[in-house]
mmCIF file of C-alpha atoms and ligand atoms in Angstrom:
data_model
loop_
_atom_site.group_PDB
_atom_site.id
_atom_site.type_symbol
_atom_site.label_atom_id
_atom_site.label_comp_id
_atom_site.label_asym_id
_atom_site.label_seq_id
_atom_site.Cartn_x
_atom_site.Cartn_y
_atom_site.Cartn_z
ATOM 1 C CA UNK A 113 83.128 -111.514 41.913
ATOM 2 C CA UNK A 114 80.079 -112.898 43.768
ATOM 3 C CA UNK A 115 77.316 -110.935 43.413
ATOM 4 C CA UNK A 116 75.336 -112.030 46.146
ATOM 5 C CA UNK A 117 73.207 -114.624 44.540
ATOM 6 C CA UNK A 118 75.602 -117.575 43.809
ATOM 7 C CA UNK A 119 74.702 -118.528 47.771
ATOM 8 C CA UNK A 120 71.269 -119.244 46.902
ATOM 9 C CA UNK A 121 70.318 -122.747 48.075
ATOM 10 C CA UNK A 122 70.703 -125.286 45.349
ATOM 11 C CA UNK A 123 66.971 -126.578 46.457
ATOM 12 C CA UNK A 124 65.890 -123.363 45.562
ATOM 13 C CA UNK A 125 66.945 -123.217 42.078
ATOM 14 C CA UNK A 126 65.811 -126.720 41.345
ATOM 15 C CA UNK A 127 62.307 -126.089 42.678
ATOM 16 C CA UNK A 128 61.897 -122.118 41.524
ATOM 17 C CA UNK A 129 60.699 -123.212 37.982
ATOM 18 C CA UNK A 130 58.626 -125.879 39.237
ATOM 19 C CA UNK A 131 57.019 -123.604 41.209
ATOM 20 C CA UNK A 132 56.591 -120.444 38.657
ATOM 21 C CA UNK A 133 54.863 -123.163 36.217
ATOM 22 C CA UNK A 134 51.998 -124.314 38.628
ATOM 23 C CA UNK A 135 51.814 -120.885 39.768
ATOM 24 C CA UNK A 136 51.208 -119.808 35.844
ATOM 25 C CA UNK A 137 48.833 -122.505 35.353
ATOM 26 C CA UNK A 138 46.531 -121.422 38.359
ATOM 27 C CA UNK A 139 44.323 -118.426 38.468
ATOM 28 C CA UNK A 140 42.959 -117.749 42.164
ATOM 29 C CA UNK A 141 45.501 -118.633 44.941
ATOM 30 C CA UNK A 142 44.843 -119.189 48.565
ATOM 31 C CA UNK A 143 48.112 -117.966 51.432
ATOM 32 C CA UNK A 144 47.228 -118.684 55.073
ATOM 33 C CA UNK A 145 48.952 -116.970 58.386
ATOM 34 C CA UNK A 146 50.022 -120.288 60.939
ATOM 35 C CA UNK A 147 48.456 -119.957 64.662
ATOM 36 C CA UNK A 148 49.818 -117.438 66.909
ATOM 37 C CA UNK A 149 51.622 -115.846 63.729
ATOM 38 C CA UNK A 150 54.870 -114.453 63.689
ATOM 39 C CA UNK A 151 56.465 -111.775 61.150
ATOM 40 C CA UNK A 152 57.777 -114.586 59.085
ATOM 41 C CA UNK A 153 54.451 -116.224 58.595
ATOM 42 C CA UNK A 154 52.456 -112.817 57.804
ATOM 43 C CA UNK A 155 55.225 -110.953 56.095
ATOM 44 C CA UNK A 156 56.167 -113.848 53.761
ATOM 45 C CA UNK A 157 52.097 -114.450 53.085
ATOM 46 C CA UNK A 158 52.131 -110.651 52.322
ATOM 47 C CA UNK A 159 55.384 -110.645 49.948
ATOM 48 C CA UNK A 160 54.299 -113.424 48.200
ATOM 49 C CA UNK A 161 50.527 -112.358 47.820
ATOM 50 C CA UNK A 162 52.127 -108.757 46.159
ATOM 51 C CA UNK A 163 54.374 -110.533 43.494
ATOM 52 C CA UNK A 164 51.410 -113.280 43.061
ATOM 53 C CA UNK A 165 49.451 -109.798 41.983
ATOM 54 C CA UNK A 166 51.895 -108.667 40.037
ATOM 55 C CA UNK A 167 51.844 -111.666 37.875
ATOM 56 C CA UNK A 168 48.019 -110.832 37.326
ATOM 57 C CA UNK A 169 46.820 -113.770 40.224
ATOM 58 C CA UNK A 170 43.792 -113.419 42.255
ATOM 59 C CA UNK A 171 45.375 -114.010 45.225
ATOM 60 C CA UNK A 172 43.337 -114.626 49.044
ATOM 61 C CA UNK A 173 45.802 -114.760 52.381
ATOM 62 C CA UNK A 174 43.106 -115.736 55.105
ATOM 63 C CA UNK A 175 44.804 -115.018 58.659
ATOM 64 C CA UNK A 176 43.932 -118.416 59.810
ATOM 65 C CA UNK A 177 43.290 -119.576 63.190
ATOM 66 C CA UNK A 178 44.442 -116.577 64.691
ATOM 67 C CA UNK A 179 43.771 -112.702 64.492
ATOM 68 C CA UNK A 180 46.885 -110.719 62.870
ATOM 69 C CA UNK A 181 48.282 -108.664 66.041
ATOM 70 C CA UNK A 182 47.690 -104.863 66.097
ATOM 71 C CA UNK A 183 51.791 -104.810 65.881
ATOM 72 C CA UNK A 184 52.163 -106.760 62.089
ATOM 73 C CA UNK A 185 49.055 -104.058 60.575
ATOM 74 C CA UNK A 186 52.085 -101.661 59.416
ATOM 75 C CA UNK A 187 53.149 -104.385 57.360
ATOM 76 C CA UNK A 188 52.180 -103.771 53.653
ATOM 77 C CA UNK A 189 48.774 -105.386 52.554
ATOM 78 C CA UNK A 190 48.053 -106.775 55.925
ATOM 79 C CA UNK A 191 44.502 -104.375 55.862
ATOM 80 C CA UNK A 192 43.856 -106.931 53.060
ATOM 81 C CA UNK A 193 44.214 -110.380 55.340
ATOM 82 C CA UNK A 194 40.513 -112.021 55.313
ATOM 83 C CA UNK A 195 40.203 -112.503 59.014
ATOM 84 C CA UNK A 196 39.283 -116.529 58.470
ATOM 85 C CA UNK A 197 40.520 -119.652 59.245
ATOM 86 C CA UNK A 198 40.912 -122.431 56.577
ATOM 87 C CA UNK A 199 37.528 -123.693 57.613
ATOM 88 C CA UNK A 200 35.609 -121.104 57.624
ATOM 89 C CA UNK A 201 36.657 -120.133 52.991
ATOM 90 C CA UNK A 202 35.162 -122.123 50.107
ATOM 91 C CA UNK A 203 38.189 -124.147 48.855
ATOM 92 C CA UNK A 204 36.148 -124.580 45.696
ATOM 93 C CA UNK A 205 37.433 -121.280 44.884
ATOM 94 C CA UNK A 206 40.715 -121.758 44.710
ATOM 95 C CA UNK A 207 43.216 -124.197 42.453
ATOM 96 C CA UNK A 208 46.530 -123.116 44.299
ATOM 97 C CA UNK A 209 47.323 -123.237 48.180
ATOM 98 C CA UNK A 210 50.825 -122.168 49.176
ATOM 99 C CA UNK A 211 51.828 -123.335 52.344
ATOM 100 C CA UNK A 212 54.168 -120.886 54.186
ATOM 101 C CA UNK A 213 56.345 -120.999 57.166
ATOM 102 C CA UNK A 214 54.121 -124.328 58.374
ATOM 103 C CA UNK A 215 56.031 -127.416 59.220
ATOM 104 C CA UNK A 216 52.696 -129.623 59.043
ATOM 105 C CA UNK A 217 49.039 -130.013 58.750
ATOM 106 C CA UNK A 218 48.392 -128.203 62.126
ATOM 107 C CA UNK A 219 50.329 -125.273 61.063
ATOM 108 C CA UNK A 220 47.235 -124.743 59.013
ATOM 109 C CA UNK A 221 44.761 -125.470 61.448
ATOM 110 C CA UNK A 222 43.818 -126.567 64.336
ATOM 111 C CA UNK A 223 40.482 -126.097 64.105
ATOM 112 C CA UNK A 224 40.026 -129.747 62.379
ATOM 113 C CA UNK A 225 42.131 -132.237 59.921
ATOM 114 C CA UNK A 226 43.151 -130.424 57.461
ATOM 115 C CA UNK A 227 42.535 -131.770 53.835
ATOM 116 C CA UNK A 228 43.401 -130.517 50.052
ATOM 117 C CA UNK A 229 40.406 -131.684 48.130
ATOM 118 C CA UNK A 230 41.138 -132.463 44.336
ATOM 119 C CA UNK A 231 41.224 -128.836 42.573
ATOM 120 C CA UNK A 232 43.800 -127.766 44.877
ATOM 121 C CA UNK A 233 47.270 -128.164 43.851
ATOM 122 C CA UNK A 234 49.228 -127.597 47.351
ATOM 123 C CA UNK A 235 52.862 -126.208 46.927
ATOM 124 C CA UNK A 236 55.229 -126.301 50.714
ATOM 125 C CA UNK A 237 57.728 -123.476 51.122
ATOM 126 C CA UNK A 238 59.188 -123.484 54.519
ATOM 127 C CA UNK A 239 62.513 -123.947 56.662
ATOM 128 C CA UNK A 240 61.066 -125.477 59.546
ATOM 129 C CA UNK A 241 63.414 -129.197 59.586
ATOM 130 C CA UNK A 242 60.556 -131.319 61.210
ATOM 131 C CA UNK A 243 58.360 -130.179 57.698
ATOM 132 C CA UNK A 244 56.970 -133.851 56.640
ATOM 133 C CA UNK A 245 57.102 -132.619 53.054
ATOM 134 C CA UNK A 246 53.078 -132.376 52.722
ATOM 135 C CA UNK A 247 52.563 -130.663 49.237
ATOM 136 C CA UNK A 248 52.933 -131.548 45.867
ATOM 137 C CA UNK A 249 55.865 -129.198 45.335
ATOM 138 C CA UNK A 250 57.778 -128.801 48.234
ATOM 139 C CA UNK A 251 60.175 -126.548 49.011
ATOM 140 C CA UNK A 252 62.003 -126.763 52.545
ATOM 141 C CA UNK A 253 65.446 -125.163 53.152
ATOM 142 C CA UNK A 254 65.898 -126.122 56.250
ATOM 143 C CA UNK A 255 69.951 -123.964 56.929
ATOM 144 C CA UNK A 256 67.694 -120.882 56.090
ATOM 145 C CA UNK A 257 66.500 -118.764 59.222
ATOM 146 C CA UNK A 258 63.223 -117.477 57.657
ATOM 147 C CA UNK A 259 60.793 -118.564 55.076
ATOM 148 C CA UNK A 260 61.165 -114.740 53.920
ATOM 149 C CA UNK A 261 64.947 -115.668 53.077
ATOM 150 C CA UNK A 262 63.856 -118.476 51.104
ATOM 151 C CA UNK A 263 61.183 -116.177 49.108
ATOM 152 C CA UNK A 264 63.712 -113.265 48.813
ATOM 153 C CA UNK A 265 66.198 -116.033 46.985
ATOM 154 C CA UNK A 266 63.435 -117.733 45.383
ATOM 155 C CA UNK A 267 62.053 -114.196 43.490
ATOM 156 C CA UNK A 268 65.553 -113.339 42.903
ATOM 157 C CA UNK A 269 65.886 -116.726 40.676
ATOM 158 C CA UNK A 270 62.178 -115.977 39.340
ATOM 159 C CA UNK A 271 63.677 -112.392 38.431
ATOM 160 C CA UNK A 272 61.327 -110.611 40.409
ATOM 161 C CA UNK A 273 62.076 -106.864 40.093
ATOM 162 C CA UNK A 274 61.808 -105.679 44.698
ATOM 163 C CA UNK A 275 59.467 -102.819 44.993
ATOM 164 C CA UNK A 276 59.204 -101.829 48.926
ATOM 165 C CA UNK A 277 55.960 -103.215 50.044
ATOM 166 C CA UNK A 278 58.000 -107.034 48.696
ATOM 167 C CA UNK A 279 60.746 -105.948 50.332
ATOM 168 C CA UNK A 280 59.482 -104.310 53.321
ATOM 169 C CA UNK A 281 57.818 -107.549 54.218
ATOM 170 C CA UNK A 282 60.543 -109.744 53.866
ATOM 171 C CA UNK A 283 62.857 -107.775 55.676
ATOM 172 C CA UNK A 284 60.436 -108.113 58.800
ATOM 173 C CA UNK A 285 59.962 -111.677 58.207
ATOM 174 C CA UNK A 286 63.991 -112.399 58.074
ATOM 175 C CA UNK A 287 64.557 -110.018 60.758
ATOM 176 C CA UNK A 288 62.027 -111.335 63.483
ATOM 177 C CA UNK A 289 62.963 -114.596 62.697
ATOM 178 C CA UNK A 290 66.757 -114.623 62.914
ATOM 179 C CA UNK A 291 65.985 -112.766 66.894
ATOM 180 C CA UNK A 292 67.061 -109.308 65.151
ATOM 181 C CA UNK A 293 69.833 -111.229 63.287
ATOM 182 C CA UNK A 294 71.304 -112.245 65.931
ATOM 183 C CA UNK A 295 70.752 -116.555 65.889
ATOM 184 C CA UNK A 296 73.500 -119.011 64.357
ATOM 185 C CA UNK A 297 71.387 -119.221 61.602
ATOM 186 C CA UNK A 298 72.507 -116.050 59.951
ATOM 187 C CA UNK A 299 74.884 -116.324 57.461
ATOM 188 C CA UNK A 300 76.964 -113.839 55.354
ATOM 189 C CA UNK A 301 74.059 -114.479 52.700
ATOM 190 C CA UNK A 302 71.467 -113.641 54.841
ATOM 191 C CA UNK A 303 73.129 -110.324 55.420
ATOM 192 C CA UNK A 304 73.358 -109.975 51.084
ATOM 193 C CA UNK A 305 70.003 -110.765 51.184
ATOM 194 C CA UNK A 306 69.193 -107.855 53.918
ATOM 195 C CA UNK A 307 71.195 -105.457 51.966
ATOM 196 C CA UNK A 308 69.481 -105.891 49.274
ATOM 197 C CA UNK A 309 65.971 -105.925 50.597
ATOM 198 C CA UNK A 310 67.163 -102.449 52.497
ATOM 199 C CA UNK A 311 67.972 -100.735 49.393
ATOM 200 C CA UNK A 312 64.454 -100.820 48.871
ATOM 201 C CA UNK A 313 63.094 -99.716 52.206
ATOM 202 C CA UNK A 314 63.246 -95.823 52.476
ATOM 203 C CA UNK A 315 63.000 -95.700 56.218
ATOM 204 C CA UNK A 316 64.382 -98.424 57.614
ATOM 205 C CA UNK A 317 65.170 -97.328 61.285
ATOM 206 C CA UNK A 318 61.377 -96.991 61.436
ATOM 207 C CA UNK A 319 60.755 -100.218 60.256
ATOM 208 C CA UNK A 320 63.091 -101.870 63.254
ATOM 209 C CA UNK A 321 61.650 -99.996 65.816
ATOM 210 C CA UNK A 322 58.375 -100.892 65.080
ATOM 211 C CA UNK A 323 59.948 -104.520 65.181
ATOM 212 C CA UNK A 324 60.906 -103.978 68.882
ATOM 213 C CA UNK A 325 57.895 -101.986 69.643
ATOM 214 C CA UNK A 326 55.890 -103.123 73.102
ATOM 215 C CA UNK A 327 53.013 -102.280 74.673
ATOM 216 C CA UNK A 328 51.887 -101.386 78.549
ATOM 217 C CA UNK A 329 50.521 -105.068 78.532
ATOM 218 C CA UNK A 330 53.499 -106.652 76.700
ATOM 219 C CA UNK A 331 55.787 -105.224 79.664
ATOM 220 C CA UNK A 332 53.785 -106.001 81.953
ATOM 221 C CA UNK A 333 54.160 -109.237 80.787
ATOM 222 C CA UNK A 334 57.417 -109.724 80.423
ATOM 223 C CA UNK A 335 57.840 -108.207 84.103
ATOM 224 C CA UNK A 336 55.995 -111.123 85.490
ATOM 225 C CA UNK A 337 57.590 -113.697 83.468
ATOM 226 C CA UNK A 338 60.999 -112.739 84.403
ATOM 227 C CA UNK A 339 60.004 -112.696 87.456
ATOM 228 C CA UNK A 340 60.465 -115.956 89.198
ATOM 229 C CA UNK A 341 63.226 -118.045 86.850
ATOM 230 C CA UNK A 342 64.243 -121.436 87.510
ATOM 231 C CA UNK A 343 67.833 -122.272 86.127
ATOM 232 C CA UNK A 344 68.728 -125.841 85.485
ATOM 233 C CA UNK A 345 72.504 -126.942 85.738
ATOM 234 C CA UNK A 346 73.599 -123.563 85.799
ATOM 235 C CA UNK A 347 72.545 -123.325 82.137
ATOM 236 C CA UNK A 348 68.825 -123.696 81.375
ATOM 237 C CA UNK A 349 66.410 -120.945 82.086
ATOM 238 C CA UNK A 350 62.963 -121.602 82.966
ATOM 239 C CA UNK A 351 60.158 -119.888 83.052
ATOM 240 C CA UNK A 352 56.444 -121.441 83.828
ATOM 241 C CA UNK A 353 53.898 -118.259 83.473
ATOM 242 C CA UNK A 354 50.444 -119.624 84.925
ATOM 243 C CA UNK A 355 46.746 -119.209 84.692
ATOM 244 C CA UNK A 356 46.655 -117.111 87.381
ATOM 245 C CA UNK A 357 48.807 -114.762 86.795
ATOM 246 C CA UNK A 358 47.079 -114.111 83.088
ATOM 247 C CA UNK A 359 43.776 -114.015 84.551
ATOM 248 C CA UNK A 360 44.525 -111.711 87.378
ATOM 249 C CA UNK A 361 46.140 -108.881 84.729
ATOM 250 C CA UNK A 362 43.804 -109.572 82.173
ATOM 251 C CA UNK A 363 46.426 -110.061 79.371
ATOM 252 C CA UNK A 364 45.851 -110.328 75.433
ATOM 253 C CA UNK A 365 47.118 -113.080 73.002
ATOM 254 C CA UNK A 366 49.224 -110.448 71.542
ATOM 255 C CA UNK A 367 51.139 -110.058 75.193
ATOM 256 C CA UNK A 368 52.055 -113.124 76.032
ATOM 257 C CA UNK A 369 54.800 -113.934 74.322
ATOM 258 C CA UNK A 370 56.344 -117.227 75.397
ATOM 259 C CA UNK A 371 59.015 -116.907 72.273
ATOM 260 C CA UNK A 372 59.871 -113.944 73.461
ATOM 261 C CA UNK A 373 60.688 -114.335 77.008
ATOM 262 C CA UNK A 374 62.403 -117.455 76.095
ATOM 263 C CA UNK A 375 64.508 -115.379 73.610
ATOM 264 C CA UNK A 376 65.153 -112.696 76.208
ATOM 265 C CA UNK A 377 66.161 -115.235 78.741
ATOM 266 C CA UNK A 378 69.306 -115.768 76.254
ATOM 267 C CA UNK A 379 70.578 -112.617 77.294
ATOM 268 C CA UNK A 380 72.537 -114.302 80.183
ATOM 269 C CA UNK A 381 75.468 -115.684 78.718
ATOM 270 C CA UNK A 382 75.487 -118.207 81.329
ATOM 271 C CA UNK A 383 72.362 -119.088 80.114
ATOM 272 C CA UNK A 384 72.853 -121.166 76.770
ATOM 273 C CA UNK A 385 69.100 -123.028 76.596
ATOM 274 C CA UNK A 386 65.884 -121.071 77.800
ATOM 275 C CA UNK A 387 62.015 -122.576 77.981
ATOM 276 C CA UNK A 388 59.096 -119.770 78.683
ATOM 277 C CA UNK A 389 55.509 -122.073 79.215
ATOM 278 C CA UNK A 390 52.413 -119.481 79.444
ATOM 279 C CA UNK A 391 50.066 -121.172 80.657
ATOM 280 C CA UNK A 392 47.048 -119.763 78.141
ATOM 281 C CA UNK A 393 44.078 -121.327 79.677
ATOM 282 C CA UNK A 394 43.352 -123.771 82.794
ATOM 283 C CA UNK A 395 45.834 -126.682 82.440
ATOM 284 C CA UNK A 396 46.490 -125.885 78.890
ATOM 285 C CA UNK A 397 50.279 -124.599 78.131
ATOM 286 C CA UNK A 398 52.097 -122.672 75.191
ATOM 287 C CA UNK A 399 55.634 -123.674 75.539
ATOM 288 C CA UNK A 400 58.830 -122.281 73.809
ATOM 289 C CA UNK A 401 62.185 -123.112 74.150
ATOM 290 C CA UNK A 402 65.536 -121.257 72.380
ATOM 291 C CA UNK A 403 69.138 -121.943 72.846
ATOM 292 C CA UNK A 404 72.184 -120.059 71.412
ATOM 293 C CA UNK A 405 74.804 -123.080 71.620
ATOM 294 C CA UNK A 406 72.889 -125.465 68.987
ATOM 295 C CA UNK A 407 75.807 -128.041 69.291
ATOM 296 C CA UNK A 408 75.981 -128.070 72.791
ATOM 297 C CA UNK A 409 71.606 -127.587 73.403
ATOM 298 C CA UNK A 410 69.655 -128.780 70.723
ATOM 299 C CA UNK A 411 66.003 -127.729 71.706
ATOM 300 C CA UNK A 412 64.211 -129.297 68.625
ATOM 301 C CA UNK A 413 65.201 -132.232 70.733
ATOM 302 C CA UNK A 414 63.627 -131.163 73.714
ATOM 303 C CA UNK A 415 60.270 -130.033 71.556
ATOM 304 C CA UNK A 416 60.013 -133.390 70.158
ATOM 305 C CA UNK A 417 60.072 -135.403 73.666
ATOM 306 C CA UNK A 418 57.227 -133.316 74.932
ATOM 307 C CA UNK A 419 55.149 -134.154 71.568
ATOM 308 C CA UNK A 420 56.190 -130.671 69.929
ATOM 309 C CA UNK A 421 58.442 -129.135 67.215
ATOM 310 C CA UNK A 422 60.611 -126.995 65.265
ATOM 311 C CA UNK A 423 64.169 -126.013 64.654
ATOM 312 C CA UNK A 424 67.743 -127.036 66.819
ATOM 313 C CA UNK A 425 67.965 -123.207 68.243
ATOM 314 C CA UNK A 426 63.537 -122.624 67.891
ATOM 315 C CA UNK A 427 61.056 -124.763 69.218
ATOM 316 C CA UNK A 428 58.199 -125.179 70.394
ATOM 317 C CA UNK A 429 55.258 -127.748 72.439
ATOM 318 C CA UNK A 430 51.631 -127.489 74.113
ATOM 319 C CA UNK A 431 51.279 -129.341 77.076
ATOM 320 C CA UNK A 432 48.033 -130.137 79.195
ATOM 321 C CA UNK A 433 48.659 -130.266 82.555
ATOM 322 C CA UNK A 434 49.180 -127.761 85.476
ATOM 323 C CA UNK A 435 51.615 -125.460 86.206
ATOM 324 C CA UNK A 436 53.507 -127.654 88.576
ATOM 325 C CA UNK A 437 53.636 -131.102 86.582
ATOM 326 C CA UNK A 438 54.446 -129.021 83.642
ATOM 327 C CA UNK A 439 57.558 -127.714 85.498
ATOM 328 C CA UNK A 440 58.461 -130.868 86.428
ATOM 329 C CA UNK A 441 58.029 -132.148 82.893
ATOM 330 C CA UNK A 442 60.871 -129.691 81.370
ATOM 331 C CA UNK A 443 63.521 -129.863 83.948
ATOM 332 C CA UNK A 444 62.705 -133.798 84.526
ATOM 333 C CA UNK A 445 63.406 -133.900 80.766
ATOM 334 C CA UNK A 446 65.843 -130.902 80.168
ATOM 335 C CA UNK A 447 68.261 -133.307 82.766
ATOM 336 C CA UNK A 448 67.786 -135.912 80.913
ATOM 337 C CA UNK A 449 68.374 -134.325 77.623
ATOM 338 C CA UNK A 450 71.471 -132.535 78.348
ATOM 339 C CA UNK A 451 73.152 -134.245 81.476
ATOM 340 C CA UNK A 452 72.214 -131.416 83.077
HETATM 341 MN MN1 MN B 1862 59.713 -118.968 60.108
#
C-alpha cells in the first residue's frame, strides 16, 4: 500500500535530521520573504515560522525588500511579518537564518551584498535548479514545484502533526506555484501532498478564490498587457508593458504582474513559450517568461542568456534598456534559442 509518503524526495530524508538538529541547537531564528514575493515565498516563511513556534523557537520572518501584497494578508501569521529588509534587523540577534524559496544571494536582497556574519548558521531550502547551494545545510529539490511541497514532505519526515494555519499556508504556496496545479511539475505526489494539506483546511473553496482574486487595478492591468502581443514563430508570446503605460494609469507593485500575464498568455495552445517585460521604472524592466512544453521550450535557458534565472517552465530576468531594444533583445534571442 503506499501511503503517500514513500514519494518523498530521497534529499529530503537525508537532510530532514540535519536540519531538525541545528534547528534544536538554535534559539531565535530569522525567515525572510524574496523581492516581489510570491505565495510560495510568504506562505512557506509563514508555515515554517508556525512549526518553528511550536517547537518553542523565537522565530522573526522580516518581509524583505518588498511589502507583503494586500492579497497574501489572509494568509495565517502574515499580520506578524516585520515589514524590513535584511538590512535594515540586527543579525546579532539571531543564530539561525533559513533561506526559503531563494535561488541566491539576491533573493535575499538587493539592497546590498548579502553576508552571514559568524553567529549565523544559514540553512537553504528551495527548488529553484539555478540555487548555487549557499548555506551550510542545503536543501534543494529541484523536480519539486514549490518550496511549500518540499516543507510539507520535510515536516511529514520531522513528524510534524498539520494544524490549518501549517497547512493553510502550504497549500497556497504549492498551489500558486504549480499555476493552480496546472504546470508539468505536478506529480501524483504533489496531489497526496494537497490531499493531505486539504484535510486540514475547513473552507477550502474560499481559500482558492482568494488565490484567483483581482483587483480594479490588476484588470486593468492585465487589459493593457494583453493588449498589443507579439508572437514569435507562431509559438512565443510576447508582451513588452512600458513606462508609459504604468505611469499614465498610475498602477501599484501589487498590479503588475509580469508572471502572471506571461502565465495567462499560455492559455493559447498555440502558444507553448510566453515572455511578459513590465517595464517598472524608466529603462528598467521586470521580465518573466513561462512555457508549458519544457522539452520542446526551455525558458530557464532563455533567463540565463539575458543575465537572469530560474526553472525550465519559470523564469525570470531584469533588463536595463528601453522598451524597444528590450523587445528586440527577447525575440533576437527567443530565435536564436529555439529556431524559431
Ligand atoms: Mn517557489
Amino acid at each position: 500500500m503506499n501511503d503517500g509518503t514513500s514519494d518523498i524526495a530521497a534529499s529530503i530524508r537525508d537532510k530532514a535530521p540535519l536540519i531538525l538538529v541545528e534547528i534544536k541547537k538554535a534559539s531565535s531564528i530569522l525567515l525572510h520573504c524574496h523581492p516581489s514575493p510570491d505565495p510560495d515565498s510568504v506562505g512557506s516563511a509563514l508555515a515554517m515560522k508556525l512549526v518553528l513556534e511550536k517547537m518553542g523557537k523565537s522565530v522573526t520572518v522580516i518581509a524583505g525588500d518588498s511589502p507583503i501584497p494586500d492579497a497574501f494578508m489572509h494568509f495565517p501569521g502574515a499580520k506578524d511579518i516585520i515589514a524590513k529588509n535584511y538590512f535594515e534587523i540586527d543579525l546579532a540577534k539571531f543564530d539561525l537564518f533559513i533561506a526559503q524559496d531563494s535561488g541566491g544571494l539576491s533573493l535575499i536582497s538587493r539592497k546590498g551584498p548579502v553576508i552571514f556574519p559568524p553567529n549565523l548558521y544559514t540553512i537553504v531550502i528551495d527548488h529553484h535548479a539555478t540555487n548555487s547551494g549557499y548555506g551550510k545545510i542545503n536543501l534543494i529539490e529541484v523536480s519539486y514545484p514549490a518550496t511549500a511541497q518540499v516543507l510539507a514532505d520535510l515536516f511529514s519526515v520531522w513528524g510534524i502533526a498539520l494544524d490549518e494555519g501549517v497547512a493553510t499556508n502550504l497549500f497556497a504556496g504549492i498551489y500558486s506555484d504549480t499555476g493552480g496545479l496546472r504546470y508539468s511539475s505536478v506529480t501524483a505526489h504533489t496531489y497526496s501532498v494537497m490531499a493531505d494539506l486539504a484535510a486540514h483546511i475547513h473552507d477550502i473553496s474560499t481559500l482558492i478564490r482568494k488565490m484567483h482574486s483581482n483587483t480594479p487595478g490588476a484588470l486593468r492591468f492585465q487589459s493593457i498587457a494583453l493588449k498589443d502581443i507579439d508572437v514569435i514563430g507562431g509559438k512565443f508570446a510576447l508582451s513588452i508593458v512600458p513606462y508609459s503605460a504604468i505611469s499614465e494609469y498610475g498602477f501599484v507593485e501589487d498590479e503588475i504582474s509580469a508572471a502572471m500575464i506571461a502565465s495567462f498568455m499560455l492559455s493559447v495552445p498555440q502558444w507553448i513559450a510566453s515572455a511578459c517585460g513590465v517595464e517598472i521604472e524608466p529603462g528598467n524592466f521586470k521580465i518573466s517568461f513561462r512555457s508549458s512544453d519544457e522539452k520542446l521550450c526551455d525558458v530557464s535557458i532563455l533567463a540565463a542568456a539575458l543575465g537572469g534565472g530560474g526553472h525550465k517552465a519559470a523564469s525570470a530576468a531584469r533588463l536595463s534598456m528601453s522598451a524597444e531594444e528590450a523587445k528586440k533583445l527577447v525575440v533576437a534571442k527567443a530565435k536564436e534559442l529555439y529556431n524559431l
